[in-house]
Coordinates of C-alpha atoms in Angstrom, one line a residue:
Chain A
X1 CA 0.0 0.0 0.0
X2 CA 1.4 3.4 -1.0
X3 CA 1.5 6.5 1.2
X4 CA -1.9 8.1 1.5
X5 CA -3.0 11.6 2.4
X6 CA -5.7 12.4 4.8
X7 CA -9.1 13.4 3.5
X8 CA -9.2 16.4 1.2
X9 CA -12.0 17.9 3.2
X10 CA -9.6 18.5 6.0
X11 CA -8.5 21.5 4.0
X12 CA -11.7 23.0 5.3
X13 CA -11.4 21.8 8.9
X14 CA -7.7 22.6 9.6
X15 CA -7.9 26.3 8.7
X16 CA -11.1 26.7 10.9
X17 CA -9.3 25.1 13.8
X18 CA -6.2 27.2 13.2
X19 CA -8.2 30.3 13.0
X20 CA -9.8 29.3 16.3
X21 CA -6.4 29.0 17.9
X22 CA -5.1 32.2 16.4
X23 CA -8.3 34.2 17.3
X24 CA -6.7 36.3 20.0
X25 CA -3.8 37.3 17.7
X26 CA -6.3 37.8 14.9
X27 CA -8.4 40.2 17.0
X28 CA -5.3 42.0 18.0
X29 CA -4.1 42.3 14.4
X30 CA -7.5 43.5 13.2
X31 CA -7.7 46.1 16.0
X32 CA -4.2 47.3 15.3
X33 CA -4.8 47.2 11.6
X34 CA -8.0 49.2 11.9
X35 CA -6.4 51.8 14.1
X36 CA -3.3 52.3 11.9
X37 CA -5.2 51.7 8.6
X38 CA -2.6 49.2 7.4
X39 CA -4.9 46.9 5.3
X40 CA -2.5 44.3 4.0
X41 CA -1.2 43.4 7.4
X42 CA -4.6 42.4 8.7
X43 CA -4.9 39.9 5.8
X44 CA -1.8 38.1 7.1
X45 CA -3.8 37.1 10.2
X46 CA -6.1 35.1 7.9
X47 CA -3.5 33.8 5.5
X48 CA -1.2 32.3 8.1
X49 CA -3.7 30.0 9.7
X50 CA -5.0 28.8 6.3
X51 CA -1.4 28.2 5.1
X52 CA -0.6 26.2 8.2
X53 CA -3.7 24.1 7.6
X54 CA -2.6 23.4 4.0
X55 CA 0.9 22.6 5.1
X56 CA -0.4 20.2 7.7
X57 CA -2.5 18.5 5.1
X58 CA 0.4 18.3 2.6
X59 CA 2.9 17.0 5.1
X60 CA 0.9 14.3 6.8
X61 CA 0.8 10.9 5.1
X62 CA 0.1 7.4 6.3
X63 CA 0.1 3.8 5.1
X64 CA -0.3 0.2 6.1
X65 CA 2.4 -2.0 4.7
X66 CA 4.1 -5.2 5.5
X67 CA 2.2 -5.6 8.7
X68 CA 3.0 -2.1 10.0
X69 CA 1.0 1.1 10.4
X70 CA 3.2 4.1 9.6
X71 CA 2.4 7.8 10.0
X72 CA 4.7 10.7 8.8
X73 CA 4.0 14.3 9.6
X74 CA 5.7 17.6 10.2
X75 CA 7.3 20.2 7.8
X76 CA 10.4 21.3 9.7
X77 CA 10.5 18.6 12.3
X78 CA 9.7 15.3 10.5
X79 CA 8.0 12.6 12.7
X80 CA 7.7 9.1 11.5
X81 CA 5.6 6.8 13.8
X82 CA 5.5 3.2 13.0
X83 CA 3.9 0.3 14.8
X84 CA 3.2 -3.4 14.1
X85 CA -0.4 -4.3 13.4
X86 CA -0.1 -7.1 15.9
X87 CA 0.4 -4.5 18.6
X88 CA -2.8 -2.5 17.9
X89 CA -5.1 -2.9 20.9
X90 CA -7.8 -0.3 20.5
X91 CA -9.0 1.8 17.7
X92 CA -11.0 5.0 18.5
X93 CA -13.1 7.0 16.1
X94 CA -13.9 10.5 17.2
X95 CA -15.9 13.0 15.2
X96 CA -16.5 16.6 16.4
X97 CA -19.6 18.5 15.1
X98 CA -17.5 20.0 12.3
X99 CA -16.2 16.6 11.3
X100 CA -19.6 15.1 11.4
X101 CA -21.0 17.8 9.2
X102 CA -18.4 16.9 6.6
X103 CA -18.6 13.1 7.1
X104 CA -15.2 12.7 8.6
X105 CA -13.8 10.9 11.6
X106 CA -10.5 11.0 13.5
X107 CA -8.8 7.7 14.0
X108 CA -6.7 7.2 17.1
X109 CA -4.8 3.9 17.3
X110 CA -3.9 2.6 20.7
X111 CA -0.9 0.3 21.1
X112 CA -0.6 0.0 24.8
X113 CA 2.5 2.2 24.9
X114 CA 2.6 4.4 28.0
X115 CA 3.7 7.5 26.0
X116 CA 1.1 10.2 26.6
X117 CA 2.9 12.8 24.5
X118 CA 0.6 14.1 21.8
X119 CA 3.5 13.7 19.3
X120 CA 3.7 9.9 20.1
X121 CA 0.1 9.2 19.4
X122 CA -0.9 7.5 16.2
X123 CA -3.7 9.8 15.3
X124 CA -5.2 10.2 11.8
X125 CA -7.1 13.5 11.7
X126 CA -9.2 12.8 9.7
X127 CA -10.5 10.2 7.2
X128 CA -13.9 9.9 5.6
X129 CA -16.2 8.0 8.0
X130 CA -16.5 4.9 5.8
X131 CA -12.8 4.7 5.2
X132 CA -12.2 5.1 9.0
X133 CA -14.6 2.3 9.8
X134 CA -13.0 0.1 7.2
X135 CA -9.5 0.8 8.6
X136 CA -10.7 -0.1 12.0
X137 CA -12.1 -3.3 10.7
X138 CA -8.8 -4.1 9.0
X139 CA -6.7 -3.4 12.0
X140 CA -8.8 -5.2 14.6
X141 CA -9.8 -8.2 12.5
X142 CA -6.8 -9.0 10.5
X143 CA -5.5 -11.1 13.3
X144 CA -8.8 -12.4 14.7
X145 CA -10.2 -13.3 11.3
X146 CA -7.1 -15.0 10.3
X147 CA -7.3 -17.1 13.4
X148 CA -11.0 -17.8 13.1
X149 CA -10.9 -18.6 9.4
X150 CA -8.6 -21.4 10.1
X151 CA -11.2 -23.1 12.2
X152 CA -14.5 -21.9 10.6
X153 CA -15.0 -20.7 7.0
X154 CA -18.0 -18.7 7.9
X155 CA -16.3 -16.6 10.6
X156 CA -15.7 -13.5 8.5
X157 CA -19.3 -13.4 7.4
X158 CA -20.5 -13.7 11.0
X159 CA -18.2 -11.1 12.3
X160 CA -19.5 -8.5 9.8
X161 CA -22.8 -8.4 11.6
X162 CA -23.1 -6.1 14.6
X163 CA -24.8 -7.6 17.6
X164 CA -26.3 -4.8 19.8
X165 CA -26.1 -5.4 23.5
X166 CA -27.5 -2.1 24.9
X167 CA -28.9 1.0 23.3
X168 CA -29.5 4.4 24.8
X169 CA -33.0 5.1 26.0
X170 CA -34.5 8.2 27.5
X171 CA -35.1 6.2 30.7
X172 CA -31.3 6.3 31.4
X173 CA -31.5 10.0 32.0
X174 CA -33.1 9.3 35.3
X175 CA -29.7 7.9 36.6
X176 CA -27.7 11.0 35.6
X177 CA -28.2 12.9 38.9
X178 CA -27.2 9.8 40.9
X179 CA -23.8 9.4 39.2
X180 CA -20.7 10.8 40.7
X181 CA -20.6 13.7 38.2
X182 CA -24.2 14.5 39.3
X183 CA -23.1 14.5 42.9
X184 CA -20.2 16.8 42.1
X185 CA -22.6 19.2 40.3
X186 CA -25.0 19.1 43.2
X187 CA -22.2 19.8 45.7
X188 CA -21.1 22.8 43.6
X189 CA -24.7 24.1 43.3
X190 CA -25.3 23.8 47.1
X191 CA -22.0 25.5 47.8
X192 CA -22.9 28.3 45.3
X193 CA -26.3 28.6 46.9
X194 CA -24.8 28.9 50.4
X195 CA -22.5 31.6 49.2
X196 CA -25.4 33.4 47.6
X197 CA -27.5 33.2 50.7
X198 CA -24.6 34.7 52.7
X199 CA -24.6 37.7 50.5
X200 CA -28.4 37.9 50.4
X201 CA -28.5 37.4 54.2
X202 CA -26.4 40.4 54.8
X203 CA -28.7 42.5 52.7
X204 CA -31.8 41.1 54.3
X205 CA -30.6 41.8 57.9
X206 CA -29.8 45.2 56.8
X207 CA -33.3 45.5 55.6
X208 CA -34.5 43.9 58.9
X209 CA -36.2 41.2 57.1
X210 CA -34.5 38.3 58.8
X211 CA -37.7 36.4 59.3
X212 CA -38.1 35.8 55.6
X213 CA -34.6 34.6 55.3
X214 CA -35.3 31.0 56.5
X215 CA -37.9 30.3 53.8
X216 CA -35.8 32.1 51.2
X217 CA -32.7 30.0 52.0
X218 CA -34.8 26.8 51.7
X219 CA -36.2 27.9 48.3
X220 CA -32.8 28.8 47.1
X221 CA -31.4 25.4 48.1
X222 CA -34.2 23.6 46.4
X223 CA -33.7 25.6 43.2
X224 CA -29.9 24.9 43.3
X225 CA -30.5 21.2 43.7
X226 CA -33.0 21.3 40.7
X227 CA -30.4 23.2 38.7
X228 CA -27.7 20.7 39.6
X229 CA -29.9 17.8 38.5
X230 CA -30.8 19.5 35.3
X231 CA -27.1 20.2 34.6
X232 CA -26.2 16.5 35.3
X233 CA -28.9 15.4 33.0
X234 CA -27.7 17.7 30.3
X235 CA -24.1 16.6 30.7
X236 CA -25.2 13.0 30.6
X237 CA -27.2 13.6 27.4
X238 CA -24.3 15.3 25.7
X239 CA -21.7 12.7 26.5
X240 CA -23.9 9.6 26.3
X241 CA -26.7 10.5 23.9
X242 CA -27.1 7.8 21.2
X243 CA -25.1 5.3 23.3
X244 CA -24.7 1.9 21.7
X245 CA -22.8 -1.1 23.0
X246 CA -22.4 -3.7 20.4
X247 CA -20.3 -6.8 19.6
X248 CA -18.8 -7.0 16.1
X249 CA -16.7 -10.0 15.5
X250 CA -13.8 -10.1 17.9
X251 CA -14.3 -6.5 19.2
X252 CA -16.6 -4.6 21.4
X253 CA -17.8 -1.2 20.0
X254 CA -18.9 1.6 22.3
X255 CA -20.5 4.5 20.4
X256 CA -21.7 7.6 22.2
X257 CA -21.9 11.4 22.2
X258 CA -24.6 13.7 21.1
X259 CA -22.4 16.4 19.5
X260 CA -18.9 14.8 19.4
X261 CA -19.4 11.2 18.4
X262 CA -16.8 8.8 19.9
X263 CA -16.5 5.3 18.9
X264 CA -14.2 3.0 20.9
X265 CA -13.4 -0.5 19.9
X266 CA -11.9 -3.0 22.4
X267 CA -10.3 -6.2 21.1
X268 CA -11.9 -9.1 23.1
X269 CA -8.4 -10.7 23.6
X270 CA -7.3 -7.5 25.4
X271 CA -10.3 -7.3 27.7
X272 CA -8.8 -8.4 31.1
X273 CA -12.0 -8.0 33.0
X274 CA -14.8 -5.7 34.0
X275 CA -15.6 -3.3 36.8
X276 CA -19.2 -3.1 37.9
X277 CA -19.6 0.3 39.6
X278 CA -22.2 0.4 42.3
X279 CA -21.9 3.7 44.1
X280 CA -24.3 4.2 47.1
X281 CA -26.3 6.8 45.3
X282 CA -26.7 4.7 42.2
X283 CA -27.6 1.7 44.2
X284 CA -30.5 3.7 45.8
X285 CA -31.7 4.5 42.3
X286 CA -31.3 0.8 41.2
X287 CA -28.7 1.7 38.7
X288 CA -25.2 0.4 37.8
X289 CA -22.4 1.4 35.6
X290 CA -19.9 -0.8 33.8
X291 CA -16.3 -0.2 32.8
X292 CA -13.7 -2.4 31.1
X293 CA -10.3 -3.4 32.5
X294 CA -8.3 -3.3 29.2
X295 CA -4.7 -3.6 28.5
X296 CA -3.4 -0.9 26.2
X297 CA -5.4 2.0 27.6
X298 CA -3.3 4.2 29.9
X299 CA -4.9 5.4 33.1
X300 CA -5.4 8.9 31.8
X301 CA -7.8 7.8 29.1
X302 CA -9.8 5.7 31.5
X303 CA -12.9 7.4 30.1
X304 CA -12.7 5.4 26.9
X305 CA -12.9 2.2 28.9
X306 CA -16.5 2.9 29.8
X307 CA -18.7 0.1 28.6
X308 CA -22.0 1.4 30.0
X309 CA -22.8 4.8 31.6
X310 CA -25.0 4.8 34.7
X311 CA -28.0 2.8 33.5
X312 CA -30.7 0.5 34.9
X313 CA -29.4 -2.6 36.7
X314 CA -31.7 -4.7 34.5
X315 CA -29.7 -3.5 31.4
X316 CA -26.2 -3.5 32.9
X317 CA -26.1 -6.9 34.6
X318 CA -27.1 -8.9 31.5
X319 CA -24.7 -6.9 29.4
X320 CA -21.9 -7.7 31.9
X321 CA -22.9 -11.4 31.8
X322 CA -22.7 -11.5 28.0
X323 CA -19.4 -9.7 27.9
X324 CA -17.8 -12.1 30.4
X325 CA -19.6 -15.1 28.9
X326 CA -20.6 -16.4 32.4
X327 CA -23.0 -15.2 35.1
X328 CA -20.9 -16.3 38.1
X329 CA -18.5 -13.4 38.3
X330 CA -21.3 -10.8 37.9
X331 CA -24.1 -12.1 40.1
X332 CA -22.6 -15.1 41.9
X333 CA -22.3 -15.2 45.7
X334 CA -19.1 -13.8 47.3
X335 CA -17.2 -15.1 50.3
X336 CA -17.6 -12.8 53.3
X337 CA -14.6 -11.6 55.2
X338 CA -15.8 -12.5 58.6
X339 CA -16.2 -10.9 62.0
X340 CA -12.7 -9.4 62.4
X341 CA -13.0 -7.5 59.2
X342 CA -16.4 -6.2 60.3
X343 CA -15.1 -5.1 63.6
X344 CA -12.3 -3.3 61.9
X345 CA -14.8 -1.4 59.6
X346 CA -16.7 -0.2 62.7
X347 CA -13.7 0.7 64.8
X348 CA -12.2 2.7 61.8
X349 CA -15.4 4.6 61.1
X350 CA -15.8 5.5 64.8
X351 CA -12.2 6.5 65.2
X352 CA -12.4 8.7 62.1
X353 CA -15.4 10.7 63.5
X354 CA -14.0 10.8 67.0
X355 CA -12.2 14.2 66.6
X356 CA -15.4 15.6 65.1
X357 CA -17.5 14.3 68.0
X358 CA -15.0 15.6 70.6
X359 CA -14.9 19.0 68.8
X360 CA -18.6 19.2 68.8
X361 CA -18.8 18.3 72.5
X362 CA -16.2 21.0 73.4
X363 CA -18.1 23.5 71.3
X364 CA -21.4 22.5 72.9
X365 CA -19.9 23.1 76.4
X366 CA -18.6 26.5 75.6
X367 CA -21.3 27.8 73.2
X368 CA -24.8 26.2 73.1
X369 CA -26.1 22.8 74.1
X370 CA -28.0 22.5 70.8
X371 CA -24.8 21.4 69.1
X372 CA -24.9 18.2 71.2
X373 CA -27.8 17.1 69.0
X374 CA -25.4 16.8 66.1
X375 CA -23.3 14.1 67.9
X376 CA -25.8 11.2 67.5
X377 CA -26.3 12.2 63.8
X378 CA -22.5 12.1 63.1
X379 CA -22.2 8.8 65.0
X380 CA -25.2 7.3 63.2
X381 CA -23.7 8.2 59.8
X382 CA -20.4 6.6 60.8
X383 CA -22.2 3.4 61.9
X384 CA -24.3 3.3 58.7
X385 CA -21.1 3.7 56.6
X386 CA -19.3 1.0 58.6
X387 CA -22.3 -1.3 58.2
X388 CA -22.4 -0.8 54.5
X389 CA -18.7 -1.2 54.1
X390 CA -18.6 -4.4 56.0
X391 CA -21.5 -5.8 54.1
X392 CA -19.9 -4.9 50.7
X393 CA -16.6 -6.7 51.4
X394 CA -16.3 -9.9 49.5
X395 CA -14.2 -11.9 47.1
X396 CA -14.6 -15.1 45.1
X397 CA -12.9 -17.2 42.4
X398 CA -15.8 -17.9 40.0
X399 CA -15.6 -19.4 36.5
X400 CA -12.1 -18.4 35.7
X401 CA -12.4 -14.9 37.2
X402 CA -11.1 -13.3 40.3
X403 CA -14.0 -11.3 41.8
X404 CA -13.5 -8.6 44.4
X405 CA -16.0 -6.2 45.9
X406 CA -15.4 -3.4 48.4
X407 CA -16.3 0.2 49.2
X408 CA -19.5 1.9 50.2
X409 CA -20.0 5.4 48.7
X410 CA -18.0 4.2 45.7
X411 CA -18.5 0.5 45.8
X412 CA -17.4 -1.5 42.8
X413 CA -17.3 -5.2 41.9
X414 CA -14.3 -6.1 39.8
X415 CA -14.0 -9.3 37.9
X416 CA -10.5 -10.1 36.4
X417 CA -9.9 -13.1 34.2
X418 CA -7.3 -15.4 35.8
X419 CA -5.2 -15.4 32.6
X420 CA -4.7 -11.6 33.0
X421 CA -3.5 -11.8 36.6
X422 CA 0.2 -10.9 36.5
X423 CA 1.1 -11.3 40.1
X424 CA -0.1 -10.8 43.7
X425 CA 0.6 -8.1 46.3
X426 CA -0.2 -8.8 49.9
X427 CA -0.2 -5.8 52.1
X428 CA -0.6 -5.9 55.9
X429 CA 0.0 -3.3 58.6
X430 CA 0.9 -4.3 62.2
X431 CA -2.8 -4.2 63.3
X432 CA -3.8 -6.3 60.4
X433 CA -1.1 -8.9 61.1
X434 CA -2.3 -9.1 64.7
X435 CA -5.8 -10.0 63.6
X436 CA -4.5 -12.3 60.8
X437 CA -5.9 -10.2 57.9
X438 CA -4.3 -9.0 54.7
X439 CA -5.1 -6.6 51.9
X440 CA -4.8 -8.7 48.7
X441 CA -4.3 -7.2 45.2
X442 CA -4.1 -9.0 41.9
X443 CA -1.9 -7.0 39.6
X444 CA -2.7 -6.8 35.9
X445 CA -1.5 -4.8 32.9
X446 CA -4.8 -3.1 32.3
X447 CA -6.8 -0.4 34.1
X448 CA -5.3 1.0 37.2
X449 CA -2.8 -1.9 37.4
X450 CA -4.5 -3.8 40.2
X451 CA -7.7 -5.1 41.6
X452 CA -7.7 -5.2 45.4
X453 CA -9.8 -6.0 48.4
X454 CA -8.9 -5.4 52.1
X455 CA -9.1 -7.4 55.2
X456 CA -9.1 -11.0 53.9
X457 CA -8.0 -13.7 56.3
X458 CA -4.5 -14.8 55.2
X459 CA -5.7 -18.4 54.5
X460 CA -8.6 -17.1 52.3
X461 CA -6.2 -14.8 50.4
X462 CA -3.8 -17.7 49.8
X463 CA -6.7 -19.9 48.7
X464 CA -7.9 -17.2 46.2
X465 CA -4.4 -16.8 44.8
X466 CA -3.9 -20.5 44.6
X467 CA -7.2 -21.0 42.7
X468 CA -6.5 -18.2 40.2
X469 CA -2.8 -19.0 39.6
X470 CA -2.1 -22.6 40.7
X471 CA 1.3 -23.1 42.2
X472 CA 2.4 -19.5 42.0
X473 CA 1.9 -18.4 45.6
X474 CA 1.9 -21.9 47.1
X475 CA 5.6 -22.5 46.5
X476 CA 6.6 -19.6 48.8
X477 CA 4.4 -20.5 51.8
X478 CA 6.1 -22.5 54.5
X479 CA 3.9 -25.5 55.4
X480 CA 5.4 -25.5 58.9
X481 CA 4.7 -21.9 59.6
X482 CA 1.6 -20.7 57.6
X483 CA 1.4 -17.4 59.4
X484 CA 4.9 -15.7 59.4
X485 CA 6.2 -13.9 62.4
X486 CA 4.2 -10.8 63.5
X487 CA 7.1 -8.4 63.0
Chain B
X1 CA 22.9 1.2 55.4
X2 CA 19.4 1.7 56.7
X3 CA 20.8 2.7 60.0
X4 CA 22.9 5.4 58.4
X5 CA 20.1 6.5 56.0
X6 CA 17.5 6.8 58.7
X7 CA 20.0 8.2 61.1
X8 CA 20.6 11.1 58.7
X9 CA 16.9 11.6 58.3
X10 CA 16.4 11.5 62.1
X11 CA 19.0 14.2 62.6
X12 CA 17.4 16.4 60.0
X13 CA 13.9 15.9 61.5
X14 CA 15.1 16.6 65.0
X15 CA 16.9 19.7 63.9
X16 CA 13.8 21.1 62.0
X17 CA 11.3 20.2 64.7
X18 CA 13.6 21.4 67.5
X19 CA 14.1 24.7 65.6
X20 CA 10.3 25.0 65.2
X21 CA 9.8 24.4 68.9
X22 CA 12.4 27.0 69.9
X23 CA 10.8 29.5 67.5
X24 CA 7.1 29.1 68.5
X25 CA 6.7 27.1 71.7
X26 CA 6.2 29.1 74.9
X27 CA 9.3 29.7 77.0
X28 CA 8.8 27.1 79.7
X29 CA 7.9 24.1 77.5
X30 CA 10.5 24.8 74.9
X31 CA 13.4 22.5 76.0
X32 CA 11.0 19.8 77.1
X33 CA 9.6 19.7 73.5
X34 CA 13.1 19.6 72.0
X35 CA 14.0 16.7 74.4
X36 CA 10.8 14.8 73.5
X37 CA 11.5 15.1 69.7
X38 CA 15.1 14.0 70.2
X39 CA 14.0 11.0 72.2
X40 CA 11.4 10.0 69.7
X41 CA 13.8 10.3 66.8
X42 CA 16.4 8.2 68.6
X43 CA 13.9 5.5 69.3
X44 CA 12.8 5.4 65.6
X45 CA 16.5 5.4 64.4
X46 CA 17.3 2.5 66.7
X47 CA 14.2 0.3 66.2
X48 CA 13.1 0.8 62.6
X49 CA 16.2 -0.4 60.7
X50 CA 16.3 -3.6 62.8
X51 CA 12.6 -4.2 62.3
X52 CA 12.9 -3.6 58.6
X53 CA 15.9 -6.0 58.4
X54 CA 13.8 -8.7 60.1
X55 CA 10.9 -8.2 57.7
X56 CA 12.9 -8.1 54.4
X57 CA 13.0 -11.3 52.5
X58 CA 13.4 -12.3 48.9
X59 CA 13.3 -15.6 47.1
X60 CA 13.6 -16.7 43.5
X61 CA 12.2 -20.0 42.3
X62 CA 12.4 -21.4 38.8
X63 CA 8.9 -19.9 38.0
X64 CA 8.5 -16.8 40.1
X65 CA 10.0 -14.0 42.2
X66 CA 8.9 -13.2 45.7
X67 CA 9.7 -10.2 47.9
X68 CA 8.7 -9.0 51.3
X69 CA 9.5 -5.5 52.5
X70 CA 8.3 -2.8 54.9
X71 CA 8.2 -2.6 58.7
X72 CA 5.0 -1.3 60.2
X73 CA 3.1 -2.0 57.0
X74 CA 4.4 -5.1 55.3
X75 CA 4.1 -5.7 51.6
X76 CA 4.6 -9.1 50.0
X77 CA 4.8 -9.3 46.2
X78 CA 4.8 -12.2 43.9
X79 CA 5.3 -12.2 40.1
X80 CA 5.7 -15.2 37.9
X81 CA 8.8 -15.3 35.7
X82 CA 6.7 -15.3 32.5
X83 CA 5.5 -11.8 33.3
X84 CA 8.8 -10.2 34.1
X85 CA 9.5 -7.3 31.7
X86 CA 12.7 -5.6 32.9
X87 CA 15.3 -6.2 35.6
X88 CA 17.0 -3.0 36.9
X89 CA 20.1 -2.8 39.0
X90 CA 20.7 0.4 40.9
X91 CA 23.2 1.8 43.4
X92 CA 22.7 5.0 45.3
X93 CA 25.7 7.0 46.8
X94 CA 25.2 5.4 50.2
X95 CA 24.8 2.0 48.8
X96 CA 28.1 2.3 46.9
X97 CA 29.8 3.3 50.1
X98 CA 28.7 0.0 51.7
X99 CA 29.2 -2.1 48.5
X100 CA 25.5 -2.8 48.3
X101 CA 22.9 -2.6 45.5
X102 CA 19.2 -2.9 44.8
X103 CA 17.4 -4.9 42.1
X104 CA 14.0 -3.9 40.8
X105 CA 11.9 -6.3 38.8
X106 CA 9.1 -4.7 36.8
X107 CA 6.0 -6.3 35.2
X108 CA 3.5 -4.9 32.8
X109 CA 1.3 -3.8 35.7
X110 CA 1.6 -0.2 37.1
X111 CA 1.3 -1.7 40.6
X112 CA 3.6 -4.6 40.3
X113 CA 7.3 -3.6 40.6
X114 CA 9.3 -5.8 42.9
X115 CA 12.2 -4.2 44.6
X116 CA 15.0 -5.9 46.7
X117 CA 17.1 -3.4 48.6
X118 CA 20.5 -3.7 50.3
X119 CA 21.8 -6.7 48.5
X120 CA 25.6 -7.4 48.4
X121 CA 26.9 -6.1 45.1
X122 CA 28.0 -9.5 43.8
X123 CA 24.8 -11.2 44.9
X124 CA 22.8 -8.5 43.2
X125 CA 24.8 -8.8 39.9
X126 CA 24.4 -12.6 40.0
X127 CA 20.6 -12.2 40.7
X128 CA 20.2 -9.8 37.7
X129 CA 21.9 -12.3 35.4
X130 CA 19.8 -15.2 36.8
X131 CA 16.6 -13.3 36.4
X132 CA 17.3 -12.1 32.9
X133 CA 18.2 -15.6 31.8
X134 CA 15.1 -17.1 33.3
X135 CA 12.7 -14.4 32.1
X136 CA 14.2 -14.9 28.6
X137 CA 13.5 -18.6 28.6
X138 CA 9.8 -18.2 29.1
X139 CA 7.6 -17.7 26.0
X140 CA 5.0 -14.9 25.7
X141 CA 4.9 -11.1 25.6
X142 CA 4.6 -10.6 29.3
X143 CA 1.3 -8.7 29.4

């Protein structure tokens, strides 16, 4: 295959982008030009960005040849990026509104390299949509299809069909305010409202209308919450509008975005596991979210590992079961961590709020006894949190997956395929050693690098590791002294 | 080495905290505070390195590497030989003074580097050779 240029329509897009970037300079030039009356100089402000766009188009070429993807760009500083097709792990298609208008899409090829430098990214900006989709098919299937064709002649025909797992519905919008982004928006709104009331309060007391203030504050808070919810819904709609999760051959496609359309494809062989997010707020609303633990996506671009945004449990759980190919890791029972772990959750929660309680008590003694009423509330919250955290703790080895669940406010249930477990980290503090507990983490190349759960009994942790990776951990445990010295 | 390292840290901490105490504490409590800080640092300097030495272990089997480190919080890490990506050998200025070295074994995971500190230089070099050879013998791309 010979060297190819990007799409000719980019001649339109690049100058627009460049003009956007040069806008401050442009305005300056126009103002200065208008003042001094130097006409030709102001034209320069338009010509330079356009010329830059043309140069970018002319100097960027790419090709796929001899099993390698190669990209050359730059006028003064030439860059040649080259990678083996075997190493391609993800292919993202992104289309901003301008791109969509012109029927273009940007292709970003992920190879699992940790380089986050923009210069090091294999990014083709942009190709015609059809060509981009075809390129993705080529890159992701060349290997998979070759493997499948050896076994089954029909495989290529099958893989061409897209099998939709989940599709956006208006009902999903209900879950937007319960997601973490919604909570952040709500927090910001409440903070803003409080600040506003402070300002308003001062004016009201000046006007000697303090009696009205109470109702007014309540109203303002309500309005702020409503606004936050609306903002969350709008944000959700913009990022997730038109969401589709589908399987096509050996890859999962995630398509989303109302204005900027993003299409992420994840090679099934690179899918190490899934993370089922069950934050407290979402659990109350009976929603769940789903993310993929993928090798080849650096932590920074974790967003593209989203498999499903906050959505009804009845949609998310079946999708997760389909993706993993078995129900055990998603819905199966987990081993509880026992009494000691529960006691630790309670003692930690109480210890954490102790300073608050003591402070409140001290304030109550010196100021007003009304503050004492807050003490049971704080303690009650701590106990609730501890109860939920203790209830959440669990782990299992189910149908070839290591499953771990922990947390309360941001609870998640992670399932990691045993084949993707790289190693084990066992972490224990002196207190944990005394009660025979250990924080166990299975390390992996994908996601955040590890999946972990705390306060497992040492024997259970070893059993889990032994089940997932037979013989790996066992060879280092001393049969005579299963629990090493407490130092 | 740890004794010296933490000893230096202890002296610096004592000096800084002592200075802070002299600057801000009330007149009467000043020297008591300095004394308390010095005592605390001395205790840490004496106890921690020994504790750490007792905890630290490492072992290499034909199929995996195992390390144990820390003192108050202990971390045990296990990585199979097939997932080893690089083997690093490093010597800090203090370590060179004592003829020691550290070996770091990294895997594809962001959370999985295994580090063995304070090895005798020759032992460390031999270990690096051994690990490199073993990791080389195993098939696969280590992810």
